[in-house]
Structures are given as C-alpha cells and as structure tokens.
mmCIF file of C-alpha atoms in Angstrom:
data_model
loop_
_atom_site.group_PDB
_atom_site.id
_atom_site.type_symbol
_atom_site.label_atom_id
_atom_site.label_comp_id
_atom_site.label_asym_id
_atom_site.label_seq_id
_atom_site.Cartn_x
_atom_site.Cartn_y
_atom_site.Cartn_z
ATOM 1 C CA UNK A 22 -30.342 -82.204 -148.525
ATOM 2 C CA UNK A 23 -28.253 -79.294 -149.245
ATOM 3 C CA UNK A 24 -24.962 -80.415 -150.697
ATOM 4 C CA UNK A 25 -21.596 -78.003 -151.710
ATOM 5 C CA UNK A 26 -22.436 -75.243 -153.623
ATOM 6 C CA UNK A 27 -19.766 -72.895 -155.582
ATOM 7 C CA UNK A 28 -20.536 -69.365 -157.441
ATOM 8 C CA UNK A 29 -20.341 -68.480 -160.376
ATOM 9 C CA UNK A 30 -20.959 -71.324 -162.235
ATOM 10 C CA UNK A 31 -18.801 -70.314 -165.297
ATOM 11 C CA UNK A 32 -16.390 -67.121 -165.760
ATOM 12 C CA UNK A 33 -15.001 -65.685 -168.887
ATOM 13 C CA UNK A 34 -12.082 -62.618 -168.032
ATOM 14 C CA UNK A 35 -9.748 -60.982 -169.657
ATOM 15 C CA UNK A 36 -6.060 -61.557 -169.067
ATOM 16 C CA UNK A 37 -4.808 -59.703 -165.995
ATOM 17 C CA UNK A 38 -8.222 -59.531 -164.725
ATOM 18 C CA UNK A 39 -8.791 -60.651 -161.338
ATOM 19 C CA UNK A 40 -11.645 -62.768 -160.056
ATOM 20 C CA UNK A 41 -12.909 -64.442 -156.764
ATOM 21 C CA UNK A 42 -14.994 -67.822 -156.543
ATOM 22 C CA UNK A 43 -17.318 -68.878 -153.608
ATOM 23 C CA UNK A 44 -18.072 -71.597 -152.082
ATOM 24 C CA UNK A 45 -20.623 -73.148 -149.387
ATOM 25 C CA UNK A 46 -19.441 -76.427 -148.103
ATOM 26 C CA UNK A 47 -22.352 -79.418 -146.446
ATOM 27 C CA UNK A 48 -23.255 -77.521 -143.205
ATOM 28 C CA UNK A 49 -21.871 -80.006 -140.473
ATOM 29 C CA UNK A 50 -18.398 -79.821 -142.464
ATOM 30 C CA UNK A 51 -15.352 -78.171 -140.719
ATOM 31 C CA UNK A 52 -12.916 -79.271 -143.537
ATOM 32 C CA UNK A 53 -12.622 -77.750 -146.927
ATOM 33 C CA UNK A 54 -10.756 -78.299 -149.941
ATOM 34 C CA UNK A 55 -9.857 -76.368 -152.942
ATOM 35 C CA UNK A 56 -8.577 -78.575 -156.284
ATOM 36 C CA UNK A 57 -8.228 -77.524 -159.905
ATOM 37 C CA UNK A 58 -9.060 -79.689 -162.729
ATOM 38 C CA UNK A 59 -8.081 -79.674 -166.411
ATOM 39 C CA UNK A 60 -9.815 -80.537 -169.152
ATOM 40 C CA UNK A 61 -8.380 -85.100 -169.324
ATOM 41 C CA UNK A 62 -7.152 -84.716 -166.073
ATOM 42 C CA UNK A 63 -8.054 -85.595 -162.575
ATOM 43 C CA UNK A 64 -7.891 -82.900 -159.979
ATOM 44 C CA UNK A 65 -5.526 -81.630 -158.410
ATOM 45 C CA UNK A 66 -5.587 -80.399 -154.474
ATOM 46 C CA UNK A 67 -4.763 -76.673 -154.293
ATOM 47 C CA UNK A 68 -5.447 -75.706 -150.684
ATOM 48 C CA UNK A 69 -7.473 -77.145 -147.571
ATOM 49 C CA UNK A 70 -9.025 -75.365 -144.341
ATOM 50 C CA UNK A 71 -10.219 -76.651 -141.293
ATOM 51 C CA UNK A 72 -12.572 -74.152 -140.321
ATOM 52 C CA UNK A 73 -11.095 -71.082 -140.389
ATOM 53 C CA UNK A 74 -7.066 -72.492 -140.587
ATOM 54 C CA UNK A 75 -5.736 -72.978 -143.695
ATOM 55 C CA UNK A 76 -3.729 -76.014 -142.875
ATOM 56 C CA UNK A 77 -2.075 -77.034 -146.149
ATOM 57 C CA UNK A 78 -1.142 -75.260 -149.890
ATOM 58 C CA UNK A 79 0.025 -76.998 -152.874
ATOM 59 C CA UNK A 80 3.083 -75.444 -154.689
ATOM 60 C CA UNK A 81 0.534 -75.342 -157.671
ATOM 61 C CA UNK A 82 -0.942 -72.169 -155.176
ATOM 62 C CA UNK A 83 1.569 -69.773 -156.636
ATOM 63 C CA UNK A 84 1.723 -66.355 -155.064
ATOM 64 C CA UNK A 85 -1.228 -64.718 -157.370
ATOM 65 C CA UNK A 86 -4.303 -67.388 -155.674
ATOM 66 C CA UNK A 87 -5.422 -66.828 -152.283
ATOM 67 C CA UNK A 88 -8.049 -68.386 -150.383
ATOM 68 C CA UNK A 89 -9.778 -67.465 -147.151
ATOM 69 C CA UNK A 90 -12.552 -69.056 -144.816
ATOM 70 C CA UNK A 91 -12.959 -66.230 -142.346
ATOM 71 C CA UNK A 92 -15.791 -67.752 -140.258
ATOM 72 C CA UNK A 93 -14.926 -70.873 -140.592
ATOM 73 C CA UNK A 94 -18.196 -71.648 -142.973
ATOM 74 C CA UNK A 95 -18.058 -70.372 -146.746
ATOM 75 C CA UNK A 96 -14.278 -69.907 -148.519
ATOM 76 C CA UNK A 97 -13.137 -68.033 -151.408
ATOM 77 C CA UNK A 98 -10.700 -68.138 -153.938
ATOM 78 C CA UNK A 99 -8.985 -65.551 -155.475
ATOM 79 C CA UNK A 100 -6.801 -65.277 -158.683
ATOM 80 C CA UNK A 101 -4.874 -62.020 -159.464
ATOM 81 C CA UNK A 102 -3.532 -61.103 -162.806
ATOM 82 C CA UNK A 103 -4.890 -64.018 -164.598
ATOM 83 C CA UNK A 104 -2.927 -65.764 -167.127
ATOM 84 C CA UNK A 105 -4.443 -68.122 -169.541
ATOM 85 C CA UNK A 106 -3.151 -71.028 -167.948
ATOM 86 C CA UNK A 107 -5.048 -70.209 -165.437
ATOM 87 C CA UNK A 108 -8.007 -71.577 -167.514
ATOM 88 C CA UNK A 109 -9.545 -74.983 -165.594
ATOM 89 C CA UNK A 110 -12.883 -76.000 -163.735
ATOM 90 C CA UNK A 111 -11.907 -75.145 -159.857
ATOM 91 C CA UNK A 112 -13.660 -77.199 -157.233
ATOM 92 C CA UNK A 113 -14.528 -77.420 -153.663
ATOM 93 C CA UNK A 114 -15.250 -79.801 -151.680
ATOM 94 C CA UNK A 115 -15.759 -80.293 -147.805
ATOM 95 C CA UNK A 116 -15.769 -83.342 -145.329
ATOM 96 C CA UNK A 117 -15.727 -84.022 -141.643
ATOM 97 C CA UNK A 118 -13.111 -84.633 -139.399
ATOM 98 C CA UNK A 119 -11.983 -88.000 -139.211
ATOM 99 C CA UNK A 120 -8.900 -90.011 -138.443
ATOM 100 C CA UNK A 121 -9.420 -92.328 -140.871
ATOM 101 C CA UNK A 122 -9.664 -91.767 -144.738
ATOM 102 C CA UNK A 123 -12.811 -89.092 -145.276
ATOM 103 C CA UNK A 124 -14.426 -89.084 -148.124
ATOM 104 C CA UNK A 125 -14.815 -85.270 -149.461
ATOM 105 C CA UNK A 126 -17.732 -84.193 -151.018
ATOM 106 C CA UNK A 127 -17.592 -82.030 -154.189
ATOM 107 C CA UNK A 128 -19.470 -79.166 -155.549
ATOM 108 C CA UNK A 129 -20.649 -78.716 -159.290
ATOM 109 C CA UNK A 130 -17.654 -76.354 -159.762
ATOM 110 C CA UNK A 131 -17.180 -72.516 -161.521
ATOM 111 C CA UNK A 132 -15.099 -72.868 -165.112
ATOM 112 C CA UNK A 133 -13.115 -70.946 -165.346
ATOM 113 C CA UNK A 134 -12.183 -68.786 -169.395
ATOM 114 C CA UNK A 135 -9.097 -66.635 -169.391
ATOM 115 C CA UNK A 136 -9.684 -64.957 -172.792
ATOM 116 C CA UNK B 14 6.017 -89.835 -154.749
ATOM 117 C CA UNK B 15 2.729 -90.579 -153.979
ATOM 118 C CA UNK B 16 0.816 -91.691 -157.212
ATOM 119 C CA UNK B 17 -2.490 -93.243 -158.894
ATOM 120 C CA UNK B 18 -2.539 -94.403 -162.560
ATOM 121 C CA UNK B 19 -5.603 -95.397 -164.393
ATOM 122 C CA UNK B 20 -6.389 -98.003 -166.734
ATOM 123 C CA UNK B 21 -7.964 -98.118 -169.471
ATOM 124 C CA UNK B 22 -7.646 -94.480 -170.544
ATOM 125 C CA UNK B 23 -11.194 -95.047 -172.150
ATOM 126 C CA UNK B 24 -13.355 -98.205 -172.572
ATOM 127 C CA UNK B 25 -16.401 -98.591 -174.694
ATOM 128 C CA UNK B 26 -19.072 -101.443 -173.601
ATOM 129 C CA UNK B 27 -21.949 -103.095 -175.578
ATOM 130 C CA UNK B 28 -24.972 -102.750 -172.196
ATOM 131 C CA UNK B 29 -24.686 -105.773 -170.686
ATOM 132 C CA UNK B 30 -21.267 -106.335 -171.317
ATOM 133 C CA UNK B 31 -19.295 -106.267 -168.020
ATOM 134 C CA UNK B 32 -15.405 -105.210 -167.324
ATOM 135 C CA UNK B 33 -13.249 -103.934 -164.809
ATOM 136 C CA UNK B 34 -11.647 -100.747 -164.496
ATOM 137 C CA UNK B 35 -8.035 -100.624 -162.770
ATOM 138 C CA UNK B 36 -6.573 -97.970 -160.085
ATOM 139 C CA UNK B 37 -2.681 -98.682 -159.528
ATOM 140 C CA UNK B 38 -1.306 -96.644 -156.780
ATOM 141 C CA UNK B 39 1.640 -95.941 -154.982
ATOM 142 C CA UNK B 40 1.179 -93.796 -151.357
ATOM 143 C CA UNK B 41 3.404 -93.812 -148.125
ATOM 144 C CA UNK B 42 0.793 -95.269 -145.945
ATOM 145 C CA UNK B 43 -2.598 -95.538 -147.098
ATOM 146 C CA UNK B 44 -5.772 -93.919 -145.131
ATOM 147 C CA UNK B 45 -8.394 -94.632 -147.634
ATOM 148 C CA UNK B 46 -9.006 -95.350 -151.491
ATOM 149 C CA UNK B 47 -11.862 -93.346 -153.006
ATOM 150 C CA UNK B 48 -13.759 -94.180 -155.998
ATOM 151 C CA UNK B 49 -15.915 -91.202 -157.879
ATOM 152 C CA UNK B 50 -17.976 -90.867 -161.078
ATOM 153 C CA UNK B 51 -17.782 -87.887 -163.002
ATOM 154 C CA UNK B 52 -20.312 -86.425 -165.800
ATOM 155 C CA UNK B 53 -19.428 -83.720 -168.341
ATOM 156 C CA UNK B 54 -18.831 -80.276 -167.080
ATOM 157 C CA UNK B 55 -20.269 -81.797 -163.506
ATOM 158 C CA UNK B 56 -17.972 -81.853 -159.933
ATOM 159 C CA UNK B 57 -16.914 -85.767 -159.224
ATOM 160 C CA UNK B 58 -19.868 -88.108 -157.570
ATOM 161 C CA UNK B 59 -18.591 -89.918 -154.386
ATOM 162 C CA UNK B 60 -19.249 -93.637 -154.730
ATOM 163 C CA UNK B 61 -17.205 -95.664 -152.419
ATOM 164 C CA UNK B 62 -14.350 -95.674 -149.509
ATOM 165 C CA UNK B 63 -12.062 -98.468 -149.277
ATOM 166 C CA UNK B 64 -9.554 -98.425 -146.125
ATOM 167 C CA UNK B 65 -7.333 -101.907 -146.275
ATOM 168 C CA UNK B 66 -6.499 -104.632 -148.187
ATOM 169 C CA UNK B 67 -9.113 -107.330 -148.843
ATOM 170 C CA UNK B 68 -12.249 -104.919 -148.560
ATOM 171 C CA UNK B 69 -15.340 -104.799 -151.552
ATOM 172 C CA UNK B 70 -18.188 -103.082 -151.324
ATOM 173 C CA UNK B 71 -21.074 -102.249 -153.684
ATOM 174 C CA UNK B 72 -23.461 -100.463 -154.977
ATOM 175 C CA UNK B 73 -25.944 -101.220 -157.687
ATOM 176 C CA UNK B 74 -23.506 -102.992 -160.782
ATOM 177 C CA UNK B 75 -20.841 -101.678 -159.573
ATOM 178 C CA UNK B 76 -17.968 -103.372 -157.075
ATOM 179 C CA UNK B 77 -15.162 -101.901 -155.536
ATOM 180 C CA UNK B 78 -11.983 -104.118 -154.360
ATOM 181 C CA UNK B 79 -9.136 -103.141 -152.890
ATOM 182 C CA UNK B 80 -5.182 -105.004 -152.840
ATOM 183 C CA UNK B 81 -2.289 -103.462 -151.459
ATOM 184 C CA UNK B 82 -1.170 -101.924 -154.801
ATOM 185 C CA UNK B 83 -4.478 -101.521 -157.049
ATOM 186 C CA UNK B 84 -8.451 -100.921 -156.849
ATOM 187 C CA UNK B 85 -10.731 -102.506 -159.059
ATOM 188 C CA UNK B 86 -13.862 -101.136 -159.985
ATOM 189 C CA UNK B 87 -16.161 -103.746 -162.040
ATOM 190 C CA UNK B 88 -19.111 -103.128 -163.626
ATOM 191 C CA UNK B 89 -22.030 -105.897 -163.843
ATOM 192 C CA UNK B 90 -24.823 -105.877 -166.553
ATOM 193 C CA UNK B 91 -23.783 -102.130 -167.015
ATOM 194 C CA UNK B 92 -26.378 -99.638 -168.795
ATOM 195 C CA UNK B 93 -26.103 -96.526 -171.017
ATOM 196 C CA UNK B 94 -27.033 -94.542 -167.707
ATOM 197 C CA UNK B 95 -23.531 -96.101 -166.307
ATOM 198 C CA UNK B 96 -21.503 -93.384 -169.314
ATOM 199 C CA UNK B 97 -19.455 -91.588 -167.442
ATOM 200 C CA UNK B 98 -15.782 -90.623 -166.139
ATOM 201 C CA UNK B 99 -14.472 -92.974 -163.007
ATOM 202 C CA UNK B 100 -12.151 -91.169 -160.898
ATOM 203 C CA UNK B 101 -9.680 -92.844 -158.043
ATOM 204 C CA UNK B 102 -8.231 -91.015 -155.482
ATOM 205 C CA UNK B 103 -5.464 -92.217 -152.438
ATOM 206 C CA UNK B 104 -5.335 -90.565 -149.412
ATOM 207 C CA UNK B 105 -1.914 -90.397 -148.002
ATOM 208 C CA UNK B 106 -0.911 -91.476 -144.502
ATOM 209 C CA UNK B 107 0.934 -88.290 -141.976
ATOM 210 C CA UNK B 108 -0.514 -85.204 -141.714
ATOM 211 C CA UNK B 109 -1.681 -84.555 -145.550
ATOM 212 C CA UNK B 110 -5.671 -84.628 -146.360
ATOM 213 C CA UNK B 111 -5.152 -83.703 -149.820
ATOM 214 C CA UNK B 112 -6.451 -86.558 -152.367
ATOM 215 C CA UNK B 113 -3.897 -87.355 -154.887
ATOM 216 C CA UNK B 114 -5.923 -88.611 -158.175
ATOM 217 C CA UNK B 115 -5.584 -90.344 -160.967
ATOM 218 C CA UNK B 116 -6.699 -89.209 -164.916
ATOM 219 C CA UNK B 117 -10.002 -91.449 -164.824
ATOM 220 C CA UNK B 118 -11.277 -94.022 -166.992
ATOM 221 C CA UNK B 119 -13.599 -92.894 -169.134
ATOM 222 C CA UNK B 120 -16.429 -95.315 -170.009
ATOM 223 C CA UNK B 121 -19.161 -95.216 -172.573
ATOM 224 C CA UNK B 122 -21.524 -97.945 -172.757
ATOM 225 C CA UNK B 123 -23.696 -98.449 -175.956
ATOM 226 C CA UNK B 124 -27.352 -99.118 -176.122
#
C-alpha cells in the first residue's frame, strides 16, 4: 500500500534562496492539498488541485509560493526568496472526489530551515 | 469565521486512566468532522470521519462523537503507545475543500 509521499524530507537554505518540494499523492487520488504547519499549531491549508486545476489558494499563498500539478499526478511547491518565516513542516495530502466530507490523506512532510 | 478550538491544550494520563478530549467548532454548514493523530516530526494519521449530529464511531480505545457544536474524542484503558498529538479538523459547507484545524491536544500517557 503505497501512501503520499513528499521529497526532501528536511531542507536547510539560506535566506533568499529558493527551493521546490515534491509530492506523490495515493494513486487513485485526483485531489491534492498543500498545508503548512508550525511548530504548536495545527495546519493550515495553503492551496488544493483537482488534477491538474488549481481550484483554491489561501491568502497565506503570498506571491513568492507557487504550486503546480502539470499532469494531474505529482505537485510541487515552490518558495522564492525565502524569508525565515518561511520556516514550518509543509504537507500534502490527497483524497478522492466526493460530495460529502473526504477525508485527506497526509504525507510524512519536508521541514523546512530558513537559516 | 469558520473555526475549531481544542481542549485541553495538553493532558497527561496514568495508562489506564481514561478522559475525553474536546473539539469546539464553529463552520457555515458542516460536510464532515475529522479526527487525526499526530507523532513528532510525522504528517497527521487519519482516524475517523464524522458527518452529522448524533454519529460515534470507534476504533480500538478510542471513540469519536459528534454534537452540533463539539467532537469528543475519549480514550478507554489508554496505553503509553496512545502518546501522541490529536488533531480536529471541520470541513466547511459551499465550494471550499480546505480543512480548517484546530491546535491539537496533546496527550502523554504514563506507564
């Protein structure tokens, strides 16, 4: 049973560095879901696809993150310039379609260390 | 605004000892109430769904409940194996599928 996977596992940059994240979500998922989580703190939804459509962006997604799914399988995230506050464990997760509450399934996660 | 608070921040248990964890929320139409368990440095664990008021379910020692304004999670019997952050998450009604969480309850349950 392959569940969501996300690369790297941990990142250290430097300030203004920029750096990209992967993820794989379950196979059979169309739906996809970036959130950020601090350290005491639940996560928080950045941005969700359903396959390759990004359908919804929190205004925590400022104008330096970007995300793609370009076939509609894998996603990445992108942060440009990074700041320090910038610094949090950034998950994916993926679920099926459903009309009803789905629950999303989450990957391990890649820390993220803005030196 | 859509919102989830947790209570207790923390709670330490003797094994054995049972409790409850609480989920308040406030959402504009609720599609589901999630329960998951978190371990350090680890993504969240799904554990249950609950859709309307009046629904439990289970798994192991642990039961899930649901009311129109709160979850309960209780723990029976629990073990040191049962240590861990419980996260609860609202999905909103409309055309959102973002899940709006709370800060968790973290529980540590002594030997």
């Amino acid at each position: 049973d392959t569940g969501v996977s996300q690369d790297p596992r941990h990142k250290i940059t430097k300030r203004g560095q920029n750096v990209t994240f992967r993820c794989d979500p379950i196979s059979e998922h169309n739906r996809l879901y970036w959130y950020r989580q601090t350290l005491g703190q639940g996560p928080e939804f950045l941005t969700y696809f359903q396959n390759e459509a990004q359908l919804e962006k929190s205004r925590l997604l400022s104008d330096r993150f970007s995300a793609e799914r370009p076939k509609g399988s894998f996603s990445t995230l992108e942060i440009q310039r990074t700041e320090q506050g910038d610094s949090a464990m950034y998950l994916c997760a993926s679920s099926l379609e459903g009309l009803a509450g789905v629950e999303q399934f989450f990957g391990p996660g890649t820390r993220l260390t803005v030196l | 605004e859509d919102q989830v608070t947790q209570s207790p921040e923390a709670l330490r248990l003797q094994e054995g000892e049972s409790s409850s964890l609480n989920c308040s929320y406030t959402v504009s139409g609720l599609r589901g109430l999630f329960w998951y368990r978190q371990d350090p440095g680890k993504g969240p664990e799904f554990l249950f769904t609950l859709y309307s008021a009046g629904e439990e379910k289970e798994k192991e020692r642990l039961k899930a409940t649901l009311t129109k304004k709160e979850s309960f999670l209780h723990i029976t019997a629990p073990k040191p194996e049962d240590s861990a952050t419980y996260l609860c998450a609202v999905q909103a009604g409309g055309a959102t599928n973002k899940l709006i969480f709370g800060t968790g309850t973290l529980l540590a349950v002594q030997p």
